[in-house]
PDB file of C-alpha atoms in Angstrom:
ATOM      1  CA  MET F  15      52.312  84.632 156.353  1.00  0.00           C
ATOM      2  CA  MET F  16      54.023  87.550 157.996  1.00  0.00           C
ATOM      3  CA  SER F  17      52.075  90.777 158.302  1.00  0.00           C
ATOM      4  CA  ARG F  18      53.133  93.495 155.900  1.00  0.00           C
ATOM      5  CA  GLU F  19      54.112  95.838 158.725  1.00  0.00           C
ATOM      6  CA  LYS F  20      56.211  93.174 160.405  1.00  0.00           C
ATOM      7  CA  MET F  21      57.852  92.227 157.132  1.00  0.00           C
ATOM      8  CA  LYS F  22      58.620  95.848 156.367  1.00  0.00           C
ATOM      9  CA  ASN F  23      60.221  96.360 159.773  1.00  0.00           C
ATOM     10  CA  ILE F  24      62.661  93.504 159.325  1.00  0.00           C
ATOM     11  CA  ASP F  25      63.255  93.759 155.599  1.00  0.00           C
ATOM     12  CA  PRO F  26      65.895  96.307 154.577  1.00  0.00           C
ATOM     13  CA  LEU F  27      65.258  95.478 150.922  1.00  0.00           C
ATOM     14  CA  ALA F  28      61.789  97.027 151.147  1.00  0.00           C
ATOM     15  CA  GLU F  29      63.226 100.282 152.482  1.00  0.00           C
ATOM     16  CA  LEU F  30      66.036 100.325 149.922  1.00  0.00           C
ATOM     17  CA  LEU F  31      63.646  99.758 147.015  1.00  0.00           C
ATOM     18  CA  LYS F  32      61.190 102.314 148.271  1.00  0.00           C
ATOM     19  CA  GLN F  33      63.816 105.011 148.644  1.00  0.00           C
ATOM     20  CA  GLU F  34      65.289 104.477 145.223  1.00  0.00           C
ATOM     21  CA  LEU F  35      62.665 103.095 142.914  1.00  0.00           C
ATOM     22  CA  LEU F  36      59.450 104.990 143.373  1.00  0.00           C
ATOM     23  CA  ASP F  37      58.957 107.050 140.231  1.00  0.00           C
ATOM     24  CA  ALA F  38      56.800 110.152 140.335  1.00  0.00           C
ATOM     25  CA  PRO F  39      55.224 111.648 137.232  1.00  0.00           C
ATOM     26  CA  SER F  40      55.688 115.345 136.471  1.00  0.00           C
ATOM     27  CA  ALA F  41      53.332 117.952 137.946  1.00  0.00           C
ATOM     28  CA  LYS F  42      52.041 118.755 134.469  1.00  0.00           C
ATOM     29  CA  PHE F  43      51.191 115.121 133.856  1.00  0.00           C
ATOM     30  CA  SER F  44      49.467 114.892 137.252  1.00  0.00           C
ATOM     31  CA  ASP F  45      47.221 117.819 136.326  1.00  0.00           C
ATOM     32  CA  GLN F  46      46.417 116.199 132.993  1.00  0.00           C
ATOM     33  CA  LEU F  47      45.649 112.942 134.739  1.00  0.00           C
ATOM     34  CA  LEU F  48      43.302 114.634 137.191  1.00  0.00           C
ATOM     35  CA  HIS F  49      41.479 116.391 134.382  1.00  0.00           C
ATOM     36  CA  ALA F  50      41.259 113.202 132.272  1.00  0.00           C
ATOM     37  CA  SER F  51      39.928 111.185 135.224  1.00  0.00           C
ATOM     38  CA  MET F  52      37.258 113.766 136.052  1.00  0.00           C
ATOM     39  CA  THR F  53      36.182 114.117 132.439  1.00  0.00           C
ATOM     40  CA  SER F  54      36.021 110.358 131.998  1.00  0.00           C
ATOM     41  CA  TYR F  55      33.783 109.975 135.064  1.00  0.00           C
ATOM     42  CA  ARG F  56      31.570 112.896 134.016  1.00  0.00           C
ATOM     43  CA  ILE F  57      31.010 111.508 130.500  1.00  0.00           C
ATOM     44  CA  SER F  58      30.253 107.976 131.714  1.00  0.00           C
ATOM     45  CA  TYR F  59      27.915 109.369 134.386  1.00  0.00           C
ATOM     46  CA  SER F  60      25.939 111.438 131.847  1.00  0.00           C
ATOM     47  CA  LYS F  61      25.719 108.504 129.419  1.00  0.00           C
ATOM     48  CA  ARG F  62      24.575 106.083 132.084  1.00  0.00           C
ATOM     49  CA  TYR F  63      21.802 108.305 133.371  1.00  0.00           C
ATOM     50  CA  GLN F  64      20.630 109.703 130.024  1.00  0.00           C
ATOM     51  CA  LYS F  65      17.790 107.162 129.706  1.00  0.00           C
ATOM     52  CA  GLU F  66      16.644 107.716 133.291  1.00  0.00           C
ATOM     53  CA  GLU F  67      16.646 111.456 132.664  1.00  0.00           C
ATOM     54  CA  ARG F  68      14.361 111.098 129.656  1.00  0.00           C
ATOM     55  CA  LEU F  69      12.040 108.765 131.553  1.00  0.00           C
ATOM     56  CA  GLY F  70      11.906 111.274 134.411  1.00  0.00           C
ATOM     57  CA  LYS F  71      10.962 114.067 132.053  1.00  0.00           C
ATOM     58  CA  VAL F  72       8.172 111.983 130.508  1.00  0.00           C
ATOM     59  CA  ILE F  73       6.775 111.042 133.935  1.00  0.00           C
ATOM     60  CA  LEU F  74       6.907 114.666 134.999  1.00  0.00           C
ATOM     61  CA  ALA F  75       5.121 115.821 131.847  1.00  0.00           C
ATOM     62  CA  VAL F  76       2.345 113.242 132.367  1.00  0.00           C
ATOM     63  CA  LEU F  77       1.895 114.284 135.999  1.00  0.00           C
ATOM     64  CA  ILE F  78       1.714 117.955 135.080  1.00  0.00           C
ATOM     65  CA  PHE F  79      -0.790 117.193 132.339  1.00  0.00           C
ATOM     66  CA  PHE F  80      -3.102 115.397 134.782  1.00  0.00           C
ATOM     67  CA  ASN F  81      -2.725 118.190 137.307  1.00  0.00           C
ATOM     68  CA  LEU F  82      -3.784 120.706 134.686  1.00  0.00           C
ATOM     69  CA  MET F  83      -6.717 118.486 133.748  1.00  0.00           C
ATOM     70  CA  ILE F  84      -7.832 118.464 137.387  1.00  0.00           C
ATOM     71  CA  LEU F  85      -7.417 122.230 137.445  1.00  0.00           C
ATOM     72  CA  VAL F  86      -9.658 122.600 134.387  1.00  0.00           C
ATOM     73  CA  GLU F  87     -12.232 120.242 135.925  1.00  0.00           C
ATOM     74  CA  LEU F  88     -12.325 122.350 139.067  1.00  0.00           C
ATOM     75  CA  ASN F  89     -13.264 125.345 136.897  1.00  0.00           C
ATOM     76  CA  PRO F  90     -10.929 127.888 138.485  1.00  0.00           C
ATOM     77  CA  PHE F  91     -12.314 130.720 136.284  1.00  0.00           C
ATOM     78  CA  GLY F  92     -15.406 130.676 138.397  1.00  0.00           C
ATOM     79  CA  ALA F  93     -13.338 131.074 141.585  1.00  0.00           C
ATOM     80  CA  ASP F  94     -11.227 133.927 142.949  1.00  0.00           C
ATOM     81  CA  SER F  95      -8.666 135.248 140.361  1.00  0.00           C
ATOM     82  CA  ALA F  96      -5.938 135.659 143.044  1.00  0.00           C
ATOM     83  CA  LEU F  97      -6.199 131.966 143.867  1.00  0.00           C
ATOM     84  CA  LEU F  98      -5.955 131.100 140.150  1.00  0.00           C
ATOM     85  CA  ILE F  99      -2.776 133.201 139.707  1.00  0.00           C
ATOM     86  CA  GLY F 100      -1.263 131.645 142.825  1.00  0.00           C
ATOM     87  CA  VAL F 101      -1.932 128.106 141.668  1.00  0.00           C
ATOM     88  CA  LEU F 102      -0.594 128.782 138.154  1.00  0.00           C
ATOM     89  CA  ALA F 103       2.576 130.399 139.566  1.00  0.00           C
ATOM     90  CA  SER F 104       3.175 127.374 141.821  1.00  0.00           C
ATOM     91  CA  VAL F 105       2.731 124.945 138.925  1.00  0.00           C
ATOM     92  CA  LEU F 106       5.143 126.903 136.724  1.00  0.00           C
ATOM     93  CA  LEU F 107       7.698 127.141 139.529  1.00  0.00           C
ATOM     94  CA  VAL F 108       7.653 123.385 140.214  1.00  0.00           C
ATOM     95  CA  PHE F 109       7.848 122.615 136.484  1.00  0.00           C
ATOM     96  CA  GLY F 110      10.736 125.047 135.906  1.00  0.00           C
ATOM     97  CA  CYS F 111      12.737 123.812 138.887  1.00  0.00           C
ATOM     98  CA  SER F 112      12.264 120.148 137.920  1.00  0.00           C
ATOM     99  CA  ILE F 113      13.369 120.659 134.326  1.00  0.00           C
ATOM    100  CA  HIS F 114      16.349 122.734 135.426  1.00  0.00           C
ATOM    101  CA  TYR F 115      17.425 120.089 137.961  1.00  0.00           C
ATOM    102  CA  LEU F 116      17.025 117.183 135.536  1.00  0.00           C
ATOM    103  CA  THR F 117      18.984 118.848 132.768  1.00  0.00           C
ATOM    104  CA  GLN F 118      21.720 120.406 134.873  1.00  0.00           C
ATOM    105  CA  TYR F 119      22.437 117.690 137.435  1.00  0.00           C
ATOM    106  CA  PRO F 120      24.700 115.418 135.325  1.00  0.00           C
ATOM    107  CA  ARG F 121      26.813 118.355 134.215  1.00  0.00           C
ATOM    108  CA  ALA F 122      26.834 120.067 137.588  1.00  0.00           C
ATOM    109  CA  ILE F 123      27.882 116.969 139.486  1.00  0.00           C
ATOM    110  CA  ILE F 124      31.558 117.567 138.623  1.00  0.00           C
ATOM    111  CA  LYS F 125      32.315 120.931 140.122  1.00  0.00           C
TER     112      LYS F 125
ATOM    113  CA  MET C   7      54.284 105.189 154.879  1.00  0.00           C
ATOM    114  CA  LEU C   8      53.661 106.007 151.272  1.00  0.00           C
ATOM    115  CA  PHE C   9      50.861 103.740 150.214  1.00  0.00           C
ATOM    116  CA  GLY C  10      49.621 102.272 153.442  1.00  0.00           C
ATOM    117  CA  LYS C  11      47.440 105.306 153.987  1.00  0.00           C
ATOM    118  CA  ASN C  12      44.434 105.105 156.134  1.00  0.00           C
ATOM    119  CA  ARG C  13      41.808 103.027 154.353  1.00  0.00           C
ATOM    120  CA  LYS C  14      39.080 105.110 155.963  1.00  0.00           C
ATOM    121  CA  ASP C  15      40.486 108.262 154.396  1.00  0.00           C
ATOM    122  CA  GLU C  16      40.573 106.575 151.012  1.00  0.00           C
ATOM    123  CA  ASP C  17      36.975 105.397 151.372  1.00  0.00           C
ATOM    124  CA  TYR C  18      35.914 108.886 152.442  1.00  0.00           C
ATOM    125  CA  TYR C  19      37.527 110.509 149.407  1.00  0.00           C
ATOM    126  CA  LEU C  20      36.187 107.761 147.134  1.00  0.00           C
ATOM    127  CA  LYS C  21      32.672 108.710 148.232  1.00  0.00           C
ATOM    128  CA  LYS C  22      33.479 112.376 147.626  1.00  0.00           C
ATOM    129  CA  ALA C  23      34.690 111.578 144.105  1.00  0.00           C
ATOM    130  CA  ILE C  24      31.569 109.505 143.408  1.00  0.00           C
ATOM    131  CA  GLY C  25      29.561 112.540 144.481  1.00  0.00           C
ATOM    132  CA  GLY C  26      31.492 114.584 141.913  1.00  0.00           C
ATOM    133  CA  LYS C  27      33.642 116.560 144.355  1.00  0.00           C
ATOM    134  CA  ARG C  28      36.970 117.723 142.965  1.00  0.00           C
ATOM    135  CA  GLU C  29      38.839 117.120 146.230  1.00  0.00           C
ATOM    136  CA  GLY C  30      37.879 113.445 146.045  1.00  0.00           C
ATOM    137  CA  PHE C  31      39.399 113.135 142.580  1.00  0.00           C
ATOM    138  CA  GLU C  32      42.498 115.066 143.642  1.00  0.00           C
ATOM    139  CA  TYR C  33      43.085 112.734 146.579  1.00  0.00           C
ATOM    140  CA  LEU C  34      42.547 109.519 144.611  1.00  0.00           C
ATOM    141  CA  VAL C  35      44.718 110.607 141.684  1.00  0.00           C
ATOM    142  CA  ALA C  36      47.498 111.819 143.992  1.00  0.00           C
ATOM    143  CA  THR C  37      47.375 108.615 146.049  1.00  0.00           C
ATOM    144  CA  TYR C  38      47.368 106.103 143.203  1.00  0.00           C
ATOM    145  CA  GLN C  39      49.368 107.786 140.455  1.00  0.00           C
ATOM    146  CA  LYS C  40      52.878 107.086 141.827  1.00  0.00           C
ATOM    147  CA  LEU C  41      52.538 103.328 142.087  1.00  0.00           C
ATOM    148  CA  ALA C  42      50.612 103.170 138.804  1.00  0.00           C
ATOM    149  CA  TYR C  43      53.342 105.157 137.073  1.00  0.00           C
ATOM    150  CA  THR C  44      56.120 103.096 138.684  1.00  0.00           C
ATOM    151  CA  LEU C  45      54.438  99.851 137.652  1.00  0.00           C
ATOM    152  CA  ALA C  46      53.919 101.098 134.096  1.00  0.00           C
ATOM    153  CA  ILE C  47      57.467 102.387 133.714  1.00  0.00           C
ATOM    154  CA  LYS C  48      58.914  99.105 135.001  1.00  0.00           C
ATOM    155  CA  ILE C  49      56.987  97.229 132.300  1.00  0.00           C
ATOM    156  CA  CYS C  50      57.154  99.687 129.377  1.00  0.00           C
ATOM    157  CA  GLY C  51      60.665 100.935 130.044  1.00  0.00           C
ATOM    158  CA  ASN C  52      60.142 104.558 129.040  1.00  0.00           C
ATOM    159  CA  ASN C  53      58.338 107.663 130.308  1.00  0.00           C
ATOM    160  CA  GLU C  54      56.209 108.345 127.243  1.00  0.00           C
ATOM    161  CA  ASP C  55      54.621 104.912 127.104  1.00  0.00           C
ATOM    162  CA  ALA C  56      54.221 104.805 130.877  1.00  0.00           C
ATOM    163  CA  GLU C  57      52.377 108.139 130.866  1.00  0.00           C
ATOM    164  CA  GLU C  58      50.114 106.962 128.064  1.00  0.00           C
ATOM    165  CA  VAL C  59      49.382 103.716 129.894  1.00  0.00           C
ATOM    166  CA  VAL C  60      48.643 105.480 133.186  1.00  0.00           C
ATOM    167  CA  GLN C  61      46.340 108.012 131.545  1.00  0.00           C
ATOM    168  CA  ASP C  62      44.404 105.318 129.635  1.00  0.00           C
ATOM    169  CA  SER C  63      44.104 103.191 132.745  1.00  0.00           C
ATOM    170  CA  PHE C  64      42.903 106.022 134.964  1.00  0.00           C
ATOM    171  CA  MET C  65      40.299 106.982 132.373  1.00  0.00           C
ATOM    172  CA  LYS C  66      39.055 103.397 132.152  1.00  0.00           C
ATOM    173  CA  ALA C  67      38.990 102.968 135.925  1.00  0.00           C
ATOM    174  CA  PHE C  68      37.298 106.275 136.711  1.00  0.00           C
ATOM    175  CA  ARG C  69      34.575 105.521 134.168  1.00  0.00           C
ATOM    176  CA  ALA C  70      33.282 102.881 136.577  1.00  0.00           C
ATOM    177  CA  LEU C  71      34.140 104.698 139.810  1.00  0.00           C
ATOM    178  CA  ASP C  72      30.596 104.757 141.179  1.00  0.00           C
ATOM    179  CA  GLN C  73      30.403 100.956 141.096  1.00  0.00           C
ATOM    180  CA  PHE C  74      32.922 100.718 143.936  1.00  0.00           C
ATOM    181  CA  ARG C  75      32.144 101.075 147.617  1.00  0.00           C
ATOM    182  CA  SER C  76      35.656 100.408 148.883  1.00  0.00           C
ATOM    183  CA  ALA C  77      38.825 102.238 147.864  1.00  0.00           C
ATOM    184  CA  ALA C  78      40.911  99.070 148.296  1.00  0.00           C
ATOM    185  CA  LYS C  79      38.886  97.297 145.630  1.00  0.00           C
ATOM    186  CA  PHE C  80      39.037 100.311 143.360  1.00  0.00           C
ATOM    187  CA  SER C  81      42.835 100.604 143.663  1.00  0.00           C
ATOM    188  CA  THR C  82      43.326  96.866 143.047  1.00  0.00           C
ATOM    189  CA  TRP C  83      41.183  97.143 139.936  1.00  0.00           C
ATOM    190  CA  LEU C  84      43.043 100.264 138.800  1.00  0.00           C
ATOM    191  CA  TYR C  85      46.465  98.594 139.154  1.00  0.00           C
ATOM    192  CA  LYS C  86      45.133  95.548 137.322  1.00  0.00           C
ATOM    193  CA  ILE C  87      44.157  97.798 134.398  1.00  0.00           C
ATOM    194  CA  VAL C  88      47.577  99.482 134.540  1.00  0.00           C
ATOM    195  CA  TYR C  89      49.322  96.100 134.487  1.00  0.00           C
ATOM    196  CA  TYR C  90      47.399  94.710 131.508  1.00  0.00           C
ATOM    197  CA  THR C  91      47.461  97.987 129.553  1.00  0.00           C
ATOM    198  CA  ALA C  92      51.230  98.208 130.053  1.00  0.00           C
ATOM    199  CA  LEU C  93      51.681  94.600 128.925  1.00  0.00           C
ATOM    200  CA  THR C  94      49.571  95.249 125.809  1.00  0.00           C
ATOM    201  CA  LYS C  95      51.562  98.383 125.071  1.00  0.00           C
ATOM    202  CA  LYS C  96      54.860  96.574 125.512  1.00  0.00           C
ATOM    203  CA  ASN C  97      53.797  93.657 123.333  1.00  0.00           C
ATOM    204  CA  SER C  98      52.561  95.920 120.544  1.00  0.00           C
ATOM    205  CA  LYS C  99      55.889  97.787 120.629  1.00  0.00           C
ATOM    206  CA  ARG C 100      57.757  94.509 120.622  1.00  0.00           C
ATOM    207  CA  LEU C 101      55.889  93.396 117.497  1.00  0.00           C
ATOM    208  CA  GLU C 102      56.805  96.630 115.759  1.00  0.00           C
ATOM    209  CA  THR C 103      60.488  96.265 116.541  1.00  0.00           C
ATOM    210  CA  THR C 104      60.931  92.490 116.206  1.00  0.00           C
ATOM    211  CA  LYS C 105      61.747  92.655 112.527  1.00  0.00           C
ATOM    212  CA  LEU C 106      64.488  95.205 113.080  1.00  0.00           C
ATOM    213  CA  ALA C 107      65.915  93.365 116.048  1.00  0.00           C
ATOM    214  CA  GLU C 108      66.037  90.011 114.242  1.00  0.00           C
ATOM    215  CA  ASP C 109      68.982  91.115 112.148  1.00  0.00           C
ATOM    216  CA  SER C 110      70.899  92.660 114.976  1.00  0.00           C
ATOM    217  CA  GLY C 111      70.957  90.109 117.803  1.00  0.00           C
ATOM    218  CA  THR C 112      74.637  90.565 118.643  1.00  0.00           C
ATOM    219  CA  GLU C 113      74.312  94.290 118.268  1.00  0.00           C
ATOM    220  CA  SER C 114      71.465  94.457 120.771  1.00  0.00           C
ATOM    221  CA  TYR C 115      73.446  92.302 123.197  1.00  0.00           C
ATOM    222  CA  LEU C 116      76.375  94.688 122.893  1.00  0.00           C
ATOM    223  CA  LEU C 117      74.038  97.624 123.329  1.00  0.00           C
ATOM    224  CA  ASP C 118      72.636  96.046 126.491  1.00  0.00           C
ATOM    225  CA  GLU C 119      76.155  95.479 127.805  1.00  0.00           C
ATOM    226  CA  LYS C 120      77.073  99.031 126.940  1.00  0.00           C
ATOM    227  CA  ARG C 121      73.979 100.281 128.698  1.00  0.00           C
ATOM    228  CA  GLU C 122      74.852  98.272 131.773  1.00  0.00           C
ATOM    229  CA  ILE C 123      78.433  99.528 131.782  1.00  0.00           C
ATOM    230  CA  SER C 124      77.380 103.127 131.286  1.00  0.00           C
ATOM    231  CA  SER C 125      74.924 102.719 134.129  1.00  0.00           C
ATOM    232  CA  LEU C 126      77.703 101.439 136.341  1.00  0.00           C
ATOM    233  CA  ILE C 127      79.990 104.284 135.376  1.00  0.00           C
ATOM    234  CA  GLN C 128      77.377 106.828 136.362  1.00  0.00           C
ATOM    235  CA  SER C 129      77.775 105.545 139.897  1.00  0.00           C
ATOM    236  CA  ASP C 130      74.154 106.168 140.709  1.00  0.00           C
ATOM    237  CA  ARG C 131      72.512 104.020 143.339  1.00  0.00           C
ATOM    238  CA  LYS C 132      69.100 104.311 141.759  1.00  0.00           C
ATOM    239  CA  ARG C 133      70.460 103.128 138.453  1.00  0.00           C
ATOM    240  CA  TYR C 134      72.064 100.080 140.039  1.00  0.00           C
ATOM    241  CA  ILE C 135      68.816  99.110 141.701  1.00  0.00           C
ATOM    242  CA  ASP C 136      66.861  99.822 138.525  1.00  0.00           C
ATOM    243  CA  LEU C 137      69.310  97.644 136.634  1.00  0.00           C
ATOM    244  CA  ALA C 138      68.990  94.845 139.191  1.00  0.00           C
ATOM    245  CA  LEU C 139      65.206  95.046 138.934  1.00  0.00           C
ATOM    246  CA  SER C 140      65.295  95.052 135.138  1.00  0.00           C
ATOM    247  CA  ARG C 141      67.143  91.718 135.276  1.00  0.00           C
ATOM    248  CA  LEU C 142      64.083  90.089 136.811  1.00  0.00           C
ATOM    249  CA  GLY C 143      61.359  88.496 134.720  1.00  0.00           C
ATOM    250  CA  GLU C 144      58.343  90.643 133.967  1.00  0.00           C
ATOM    251  CA  GLU C 145      55.987  88.991 136.448  1.00  0.00           C
ATOM    252  CA  GLU C 146      58.622  88.835 139.180  1.00  0.00           C
ATOM    253  CA  ARG C 147      59.352  92.511 138.637  1.00  0.00           C
ATOM    254  CA  SER C 148      55.676  93.456 138.834  1.00  0.00           C
ATOM    255  CA  ALA C 149      55.178  91.354 141.967  1.00  0.00           C
ATOM    256  CA  VAL C 150      58.236  92.904 143.641  1.00  0.00           C
ATOM    257  CA  THR C 151      57.137  96.432 142.646  1.00  0.00           C
ATOM    258  CA  LEU C 152      53.614  95.944 143.976  1.00  0.00           C
ATOM    259  CA  HIS C 153      54.779  94.267 147.168  1.00  0.00           C
ATOM    260  CA  TYR C 154      57.757  96.396 148.182  1.00  0.00           C
ATOM    261  CA  LEU C 155      56.754  99.755 146.701  1.00  0.00           C
ATOM    262  CA  GLY C 156      52.992  99.504 146.795  1.00  0.00           C
ATOM    263  CA  GLU C 157      52.768  97.547 150.066  1.00  0.00           C
ATOM    264  CA  LYS C 158      50.147  95.329 148.485  1.00  0.00           C
ATOM    265  CA  SER C 159      49.186  92.068 150.148  1.00  0.00           C
ATOM    266  CA  ILE C 160      49.692  88.686 148.506  1.00  0.00           C
ATOM    267  CA  SER C 161      45.980  88.372 147.715  1.00  0.00           C
ATOM    268  CA  GLU C 162      45.840  91.872 146.214  1.00  0.00           C
ATOM    269  CA  ILE C 163      48.869  91.126 144.022  1.00  0.00           C
ATOM    270  CA  ALA C 164      47.296  87.821 142.977  1.00  0.00           C
ATOM    271  CA  GLU C 165      44.171  89.692 141.911  1.00  0.00           C
ATOM    272  CA  ILE C 166      46.109  92.385 140.040  1.00  0.00           C
ATOM    273  CA  LEU C 167      48.363  89.959 138.179  1.00  0.00           C
ATOM    274  CA  GLY C 168      45.605  87.414 137.646  1.00  0.00           C
ATOM    275  CA  ILE C 169      47.552  84.522 139.189  1.00  0.00           C
ATOM    276  CA  GLY C 170      47.269  82.348 142.309  1.00  0.00           C
ATOM    277  CA  LYS C 171      48.528  83.312 145.757  1.00  0.00           C
ATOM    278  CA  SER C 172      51.135  80.553 145.786  1.00  0.00           C
ATOM    279  CA  ALA C 173      52.430  81.736 142.411  1.00  0.00           C
ATOM    280  CA  VAL C 174      52.761  85.257 143.822  1.00  0.00           C
ATOM    281  CA  LYS C 175      54.672  83.957 146.857  1.00  0.00           C
ATOM    282  CA  MET C 176      56.950  81.975 144.561  1.00  0.00           C
ATOM    283  CA  ARG C 177      57.608  84.965 142.316  1.00  0.00           C
ATOM    284  CA  LEU C 178      58.289  87.207 145.272  1.00  0.00           C
ATOM    285  CA  MET C 179      60.698  84.726 146.752  1.00  0.00           C
ATOM    286  CA  ARG C 180      62.520  84.166 143.452  1.00  0.00           C
ATOM    287  CA  GLY C 181      62.485  87.884 142.684  1.00  0.00           C
ATOM    288  CA  ARG C 182      63.901  88.708 146.078  1.00  0.00           C
ATOM    289  CA  GLU C 183      66.685  86.171 145.730  1.00  0.00           C
ATOM    290  CA  LYS C 184      67.656  87.367 142.245  1.00  0.00           C
ATOM    291  CA  LEU C 185      67.458  90.989 143.321  1.00  0.00           C
ATOM    292  CA  GLU C 186      69.661  90.316 146.312  1.00  0.00           C
ATOM    293  CA  GLN C 187      72.252  88.555 144.135  1.00  0.00           C
ATOM    294  CA  SER C 188      72.254  91.341 141.554  1.00  0.00           C
ATOM    295  CA  LEU C 189      72.467  94.050 144.179  1.00  0.00           C
ATOM    296  CA  ARG C 190      75.322  92.273 145.937  1.00  0.00           C
ATOM    297  CA  SER C 191      77.299  92.112 142.713  1.00  0.00           C
ATOM    298  CA  LEU C 192      76.465  95.712 141.796  1.00  0.00           C
ATOM    299  CA  LEU C 193      76.620  97.490 145.121  1.00  0.00           C
ATOM    300  CA  GLY C 194      78.969  95.187 147.034  1.00  0.00           C
ATOM    301  CA  ASN C 195      79.438  96.160 150.667  1.00  0.00           C
ATOM    302  CA  GLU C 196      76.786  98.864 150.543  1.00  0.00           C
ATOM    303  CA  ILE C 197      74.057  96.281 150.945  1.00  0.00           C
ATOM    304  CA  LYS C 198      75.671  93.836 153.352  1.00  0.00           C
ATOM    305  CA  ASP C 199      72.603  94.157 155.610  1.00  0.00           C
ATOM    306  CA  LEU C 200      70.251  92.584 153.052  1.00  0.00           C
TER     307      LEU C 200
END
């Protein structure tokens, strides 16, 4: 079988057809198509990862619960109050960032 | 070269699109829309249906975008969707109009003749070639469009049309011969080089 490049070089029919027959959709339709394609991908992406998102949230909640349990066991009220505030702030920050990332990522992926 | 763009570029922009980047989508849509639209219009025969087919197909294809690692495979799959969606569209339209056409067989023949004559009168090269292409069978036309306009290989066309490689070669050969004959009768000396 001849290579496509070789065939193209010796085949005037290919050039003739290409010049005359290639239809281009309107600019308005191209914009619509771009928007439809992006939306379609975004929706399918969110649907596909919805279950994983929920599972992630549950795992995160369990981990945070056990961390708090450990914190209670360590009796932080008996320790320095500055250390307690620092630890609580860190826990809240990690929790907030994780929830924000998990909920926003599927929507934010299409910029 | 219109469609023989660098595969590496296509793969790069495919990855970008999978990552949700707008520029990736822009590149893929701009690269594939012309051939998809041409293929659809050659099967459906009008702009409105072709646009509908292309939009539906792109939406279906982009839904599964992240399952592809190579742009060549994605484009082959996209054109396959375009081809089958266009065929479905055409067949559903045909069913709607069969009843009307049954009573007017001679009339439609005369209309076709009239259309051909009016096309000739317009003295437009594109119309002659379009007319020559429309005289081919549906599968021959699709094979010729994908091969000559889309620069698709025999194996890619076989995958898109869902037929064997030898059948593609046969259709291309027959299509080329018929096209050459039609063009010779329509354009005369203009295409003596073919």
